[in-house]
Amino acid sequence: MPELPEVETIRRSLLPVVTGRDINRIVIDSPTVFALPDPAIIMGRRIAAIRRRGKYLLFWLTGQAAAPVWLIVHLRMTGRLTLQPEATPVKKHTHVRIELTSPAAPEPAWLIFQDTRRFGRLWLQQGVSPDVWPECLAGLGPEPLDPPVSADCLAVQLARHRGLSVKAALLNQSVIAGIGNIYADEILFAAGLPPDLPVASLTGANLAHLAAAIPAVLTRAIELCGTTLRDYVDGWSQKGRFQACLMVYGRSGLPCRVCGHEIRKKKLAGRTTCWCPVCQLL
DNA sequence: ACCTACCTGTTT
DNA sequence: AAACAGGTAGGT
């Protein structure tokens, strides 16, 4: 489900409500999803900020006379992170519930982690900055949007993966952080590149088109609050609207919205890949 | 550079 | 009944 635009939309939707609130209670229904050795580590802490790195959400938890702790969330395919009013009944596939209170707000609220397929995970990181946390964030490539990735940066990042197809390279989180199957296909369409093109055969002009397409597609997707195909919603349970703008993903057999040629589909890098054989002909 | 596993639900 | 789904870790 969530790629960079969806995770960023969730971050922005939660930000104004959740920052400054205090953790009053935590209920873990699935210890495999969140192995929290001792709830006392985060009890009473305040959510001071929310950051995003690639597809990870990072909650900065401060406490009096205590070193800050990071709560790290990855939603994988079907994870949801939403706010619910205090009295909301517990829904199916709820794995973690965090009750948040605020001196300014009379009613507590729940921050809920739901995940049908249970691939999503939560972790705690104490002491070390999450950027160097070896188990996840340390291996991530650069953020594609701040600043917008350049052709030079892309060339450097791709240099270690010359044997991959350009689609496989875009999906590799150590090349650029945050791109998944939907946006890889959409970016390659916007760049006019065939997905099975080997990285080794990319020209300078190809790299320039690719570098321009990455921020263009991701920024537009964020503006439209992400892509809702089935499960994805933001922190207020609102769907995204970028699905109406998809040019190739999920459109196999349909006419290309630019040239009218039939959109094709095949497995590449283990993932279904859709492209226009005319607009993306080298 | 590929394959499978991890899960549950939906579509073919 | 089988294939497939936004992701990634781990094995070969």
Coordinates of C-alpha atoms (C1' of nucleotides) in Angstrom, one line a residue:
Chain A
M1 CA 0.0 0.0 0.0
P2 CA 1.8 3.0 1.2
E3 CA 4.7 4.4 -0.7
L4 CA 6.3 7.8 -0.1
P5 CA 3.3 10.0 -1.0
E6 CA 0.9 7.9 1.1
V7 CA 3.3 7.9 4.1
E8 CA 3.9 11.6 3.8
T9 CA 0.2 12.2 3.6
I10 CA -0.3 10.3 6.8
R11 CA 2.4 12.2 8.5
R12 CA 0.9 15.5 7.5
S13 CA -2.6 14.5 8.6
L14 CA -1.5 13.3 12.0
L15 CA 1.0 16.2 12.6
P16 CA -1.4 18.9 13.9
V17 CA -3.4 16.6 16.2
V18 CA -0.8 14.3 17.6
T19 CA 2.2 16.5 18.3
G20 CA 2.1 17.8 21.9
R21 CA -0.1 14.9 23.0
D22 CA 1.0 12.5 25.7
I23 CA 0.9 8.7 25.7
N24 CA -1.5 7.7 28.4
R25 CA -2.0 4.0 27.6
I26 CA -0.7 1.4 25.1
V27 CA -2.5 -1.8 24.1
I28 CA -0.6 -4.4 22.0
D29 CA -2.8 -7.1 20.6
S30 CA -0.1 -8.6 18.3
P31 CA 3.3 -8.9 19.9
T32 CA 4.8 -10.0 16.5
V33 CA 3.8 -6.6 15.1
F34 CA 5.2 -4.6 18.0
A35 CA 7.6 -6.3 20.4
L36 CA 7.6 -3.8 23.2
P37 CA 9.6 -5.3 26.1
D38 CA 8.3 -2.8 28.7
P39 CA 5.4 -0.4 28.2
A40 CA 7.0 1.9 30.8
I41 CA 9.6 2.9 28.3
I42 CA 7.0 5.1 26.4
M43 CA 4.3 5.6 29.0
G44 CA 3.7 9.2 29.8
R45 CA 6.0 10.4 27.0
R46 CA 5.0 13.3 24.7
I47 CA 5.0 13.1 20.9
A48 CA 7.2 16.0 20.1
A49 CA 7.5 15.6 16.3
I50 CA 6.8 13.3 13.4
R51 CA 9.3 12.7 10.7
R52 CA 9.4 10.5 7.6
R53 CA 12.3 8.7 6.0
G54 CA 11.5 6.8 2.9
K55 CA 8.4 4.7 3.8
Y56 CA 9.1 4.9 7.5
L57 CA 7.3 7.2 9.9
L58 CA 9.3 8.3 13.0
F59 CA 7.6 9.6 16.1
W60 CA 9.9 11.5 18.4
L61 CA 8.9 10.8 22.0
T62 CA 10.2 13.1 24.7
G63 CA 9.9 12.7 28.5
Q64 CA 11.0 14.6 31.6
A65 CA 14.6 13.7 32.6
A66 CA 14.6 10.9 30.1
A67 CA 16.6 10.6 26.8
P68 CA 14.3 10.8 23.8
V69 CA 13.0 7.7 22.2
W70 CA 11.9 7.1 18.6
L71 CA 8.8 5.1 17.7
I72 CA 9.3 3.8 14.2
V73 CA 6.4 2.5 12.0
H74 CA 6.5 0.8 8.6
L75 CA 3.1 0.0 7.1
R76 CA 4.3 -2.4 4.4
M77 CA 1.3 -3.5 2.2
T78 CA -1.9 -3.0 4.2
G79 CA -1.0 -1.1 7.3
R80 CA -3.1 1.9 8.5
L81 CA -2.4 4.5 11.1
T82 CA -5.5 6.4 12.0
L83 CA -6.9 8.6 14.8
Q84 CA -10.1 7.4 16.4
P85 CA -12.4 9.0 19.0
E86 CA -12.1 7.6 22.5
A87 CA -15.4 5.5 22.3
T88 CA -14.7 3.9 18.9
P89 CA -15.2 0.1 19.0
V90 CA -12.0 -1.9 18.3
K91 CA -12.1 -2.9 14.6
K92 CA -10.9 -6.1 13.0
H93 CA -7.1 -6.4 12.4
T94 CA -6.2 -3.9 15.1
H95 CA -2.8 -4.7 16.4
V96 CA -1.7 -1.6 18.4
R97 CA -3.7 1.1 20.2
I98 CA -2.1 4.2 21.8
E99 CA -4.2 6.4 23.9
L100 CA -3.3 10.1 23.6
T101 CA -4.2 12.8 26.0
S102 CA -3.7 16.5 25.9
P103 CA -3.9 19.3 28.5
A104 CA -5.7 21.4 25.8
A105 CA -8.1 18.7 24.6
P106 CA -10.7 17.3 27.1
E107 CA -11.2 14.0 25.3
P108 CA -8.5 11.4 24.9
A109 CA -8.1 9.9 21.4
W110 CA -6.7 6.6 20.1
L111 CA -3.9 6.3 17.6
I112 CA -4.6 3.0 16.0
F113 CA -2.4 0.6 14.0
Q114 CA -4.5 -1.8 11.8
D115 CA -3.0 -4.2 9.3
T116 CA -5.0 -6.9 7.5
R117 CA -2.0 -8.8 6.3
R118 CA 0.2 -8.2 9.4
F119 CA 3.3 -7.3 7.4
G120 CA 3.7 -3.9 9.0
R121 CA 5.9 -3.4 12.0
L122 CA 6.6 -1.0 14.9
W123 CA 9.9 -0.6 16.6
L124 CA 11.4 1.5 19.4
Q125 CA 14.8 3.0 19.1
Q126 CA 16.5 4.5 22.2
G127 CA 19.7 6.5 22.4
V128 CA 20.9 6.4 18.8
S129 CA 19.5 8.7 16.1
P130 CA 17.2 6.6 13.8
D131 CA 19.2 7.6 10.8
V132 CA 22.0 5.3 11.8
W133 CA 19.8 2.6 13.1
P134 CA 21.3 -0.4 11.2
E135 CA 18.2 -2.6 11.1
C136 CA 16.3 -0.2 8.8
L137 CA 17.1 3.4 8.1
A138 CA 20.9 3.2 7.7
G139 CA 20.6 1.4 4.4
L140 CA 18.2 3.8 2.8
G141 CA 19.2 5.9 -0.3
P142 CA 18.6 9.7 -0.4
E143 CA 15.2 11.3 -0.1
P144 CA 13.9 12.1 -3.6
L145 CA 12.1 15.4 -2.7
D146 CA 14.1 17.5 -0.2
P147 CA 16.0 18.5 -2.2
P148 CA 14.6 17.2 -5.5
V149 CA 16.9 14.4 -6.7
S150 CA 19.4 15.5 -9.4
A151 CA 20.6 13.6 -12.4
D152 CA 24.1 13.5 -10.9
C153 CA 22.9 12.1 -7.6
L154 CA 20.8 9.5 -9.5
A155 CA 23.9 8.5 -11.6
V156 CA 25.9 8.0 -8.4
Q157 CA 23.2 6.0 -6.7
L158 CA 22.6 3.8 -9.8
A159 CA 26.4 3.1 -10.4
R160 CA 26.3 0.2 -7.9
H161 CA 23.4 -1.4 -9.7
R162 CA 24.3 -1.5 -13.4
G163 CA 23.1 -5.1 -13.8
L164 CA 19.5 -4.2 -12.7
S165 CA 16.6 -3.1 -14.9
V166 CA 15.7 0.5 -14.3
K167 CA 12.4 -0.6 -12.7
A168 CA 14.2 -2.9 -10.3
A169 CA 16.6 -0.1 -9.4
L170 CA 13.8 2.3 -8.6
L171 CA 12.2 -0.3 -6.3
N172 CA 15.5 -0.7 -4.5
Q173 CA 15.3 1.4 -1.3
S174 CA 19.1 1.8 -1.1
V175 CA 19.0 3.7 -4.5
I176 CA 16.3 6.2 -3.7
A177 CA 14.1 5.9 -0.6
G178 CA 10.3 5.7 -0.8
I179 CA 9.5 4.6 -4.4
G180 CA 7.2 1.4 -4.6
N181 CA 5.5 -0.5 -7.4
I182 CA 2.9 2.1 -8.3
Y183 CA 5.2 5.1 -8.5
A184 CA 8.0 3.2 -10.2
D185 CA 5.7 2.5 -13.1
E186 CA 4.3 6.0 -13.2
I187 CA 7.8 7.6 -13.0
L188 CA 9.0 5.4 -15.9
F189 CA 6.0 6.5 -18.0
A190 CA 6.7 10.2 -17.2
A191 CA 10.4 9.7 -18.1
G192 CA 9.5 7.9 -21.3
L193 CA 11.7 4.9 -20.4
P194 CA 10.9 1.2 -20.8
P195 CA 10.9 -0.6 -17.4
D196 CA 13.2 -3.4 -18.5
L197 CA 15.9 -1.0 -19.8
P198 CA 19.2 -2.0 -18.1
V199 CA 20.7 0.7 -15.8
A200 CA 24.0 0.2 -17.6
S201 CA 22.5 1.5 -20.9
L202 CA 21.0 4.7 -19.5
T203 CA 22.3 7.8 -21.3
G204 CA 22.8 11.2 -19.8
A205 CA 19.5 12.3 -21.4
N206 CA 17.7 9.3 -19.9
L207 CA 19.0 10.1 -16.5
A208 CA 17.9 13.7 -16.8
H209 CA 14.4 12.6 -17.7
L210 CA 14.3 10.1 -14.9
A211 CA 15.6 12.6 -12.4
A212 CA 12.9 15.1 -13.4
A213 CA 10.1 12.5 -13.4
I214 CA 10.8 11.3 -9.8
P215 CA 10.0 14.6 -8.0
A216 CA 7.3 15.6 -10.5
V217 CA 5.3 12.4 -10.0
L218 CA 5.8 12.1 -6.2
T219 CA 5.0 15.8 -5.6
R220 CA 1.8 15.6 -7.6
A221 CA 0.8 12.4 -5.8
I222 CA 1.3 14.1 -2.4
E223 CA -0.8 17.1 -3.6
L224 CA -3.6 14.6 -4.3
C225 CA -3.0 12.8 -0.9
G226 CA -1.8 9.6 -2.4
T227 CA -3.3 6.6 -4.3
T228 CA -6.2 4.6 -2.7
L229 CA -6.6 1.3 -4.6
R230 CA -8.1 -0.6 -1.7
D231 CA -6.8 -0.1 1.8
Y232 CA -4.9 3.1 2.0
V233 CA -6.3 6.0 4.0
D234 CA -4.7 9.0 5.8
G235 CA -4.8 9.6 9.6
W236 CA -8.4 10.8 9.3
S237 CA -9.4 7.7 7.3
Q238 CA -9.7 9.8 4.1
K239 CA -8.9 8.2 0.8
G240 CA -6.3 9.6 -1.7
R241 CA -7.2 10.9 -5.2
F242 CA -4.1 10.2 -7.3
Q243 CA -5.7 6.9 -8.5
A244 CA -7.6 9.1 -11.0
C245 CA -4.3 10.3 -12.4
L246 CA -2.6 6.9 -13.0
M247 CA -1.2 6.6 -16.5
V248 CA -0.1 3.0 -16.5
Y249 CA -0.3 1.3 -13.1
G250 CA -3.3 -1.1 -13.1
R251 CA -4.3 0.0 -16.7
S252 CA -3.1 -3.1 -18.7
G253 CA -5.4 -3.8 -21.6
L254 CA -6.7 -0.2 -21.6
P255 CA -5.6 2.5 -24.1
C256 CA -2.7 4.8 -23.3
R257 CA -4.0 8.1 -22.1
V258 CA -1.4 9.8 -24.4
C259 CA -1.1 7.8 -27.6
G260 CA -4.0 5.3 -27.4
H261 CA -1.9 2.2 -27.7
E262 CA -2.8 -0.7 -25.4
I263 CA -1.0 -0.6 -22.0
R264 CA 1.0 -3.8 -21.5
K265 CA 1.9 -5.8 -18.4
K266 CA 4.5 -8.3 -17.4
K267 CA 6.4 -9.5 -14.3
L268 CA 9.6 -7.6 -13.7
A269 CA 11.8 -7.8 -10.6
G270 CA 9.0 -10.0 -9.2
R271 CA 6.4 -7.3 -9.5
T272 CA 3.6 -6.7 -12.0
T273 CA 4.8 -3.9 -14.3
C274 CA 2.6 -1.8 -16.6
W275 CA 3.9 0.4 -19.4
C276 CA 3.1 1.9 -22.8
P277 CA 5.1 0.2 -25.5
V278 CA 4.9 3.4 -27.7
C279 CA 5.4 6.2 -25.2
Q280 CA 8.1 4.2 -23.4
L281 CA 9.9 3.1 -26.5
L282 CA 13.6 4.0 -26.5
Chain B
dA1 C1' 19.9 -11.5 -9.8
dC2 C1' 16.2 -14.4 -8.8
dC3 C1' 13.0 -17.1 -5.4
dT4 C1' 10.1 -17.8 -1.3
dA5 C1' 8.1 -16.6 2.9
dC6 C1' 5.4 -13.7 5.6
dC7 C1' -0.5 -12.9 6.0
dT8 C1' -5.4 -12.1 4.8
dG9 C1' -8.8 -10.9 1.6
dT10 C1' -10.5 -10.3 -3.1
dT11 C1' -10.8 -11.4 -7.9
dT12 C1' -10.6 -14.7 -11.7
Chain C
dA1 C1' -9.2 -23.7 -6.6
dA2 C1' -5.8 -20.5 -7.9
dA3 C1' -3.9 -16.2 -8.8
dC4 C1' -3.0 -11.8 -7.1
dA5 C1' -2.3 -7.5 -4.0
dG6 C1' 0.8 -1.1 -2.3
dG7 C1' 6.8 -4.4 0.8
dT8 C1' 10.8 -6.4 2.3
dA9 C1' 14.0 -9.9 4.6
dG10 C1' 16.3 -13.9 3.9
dG11 C1' 18.0 -17.7 1.3
dT12 C1' 20.2 -19.6 -2.9

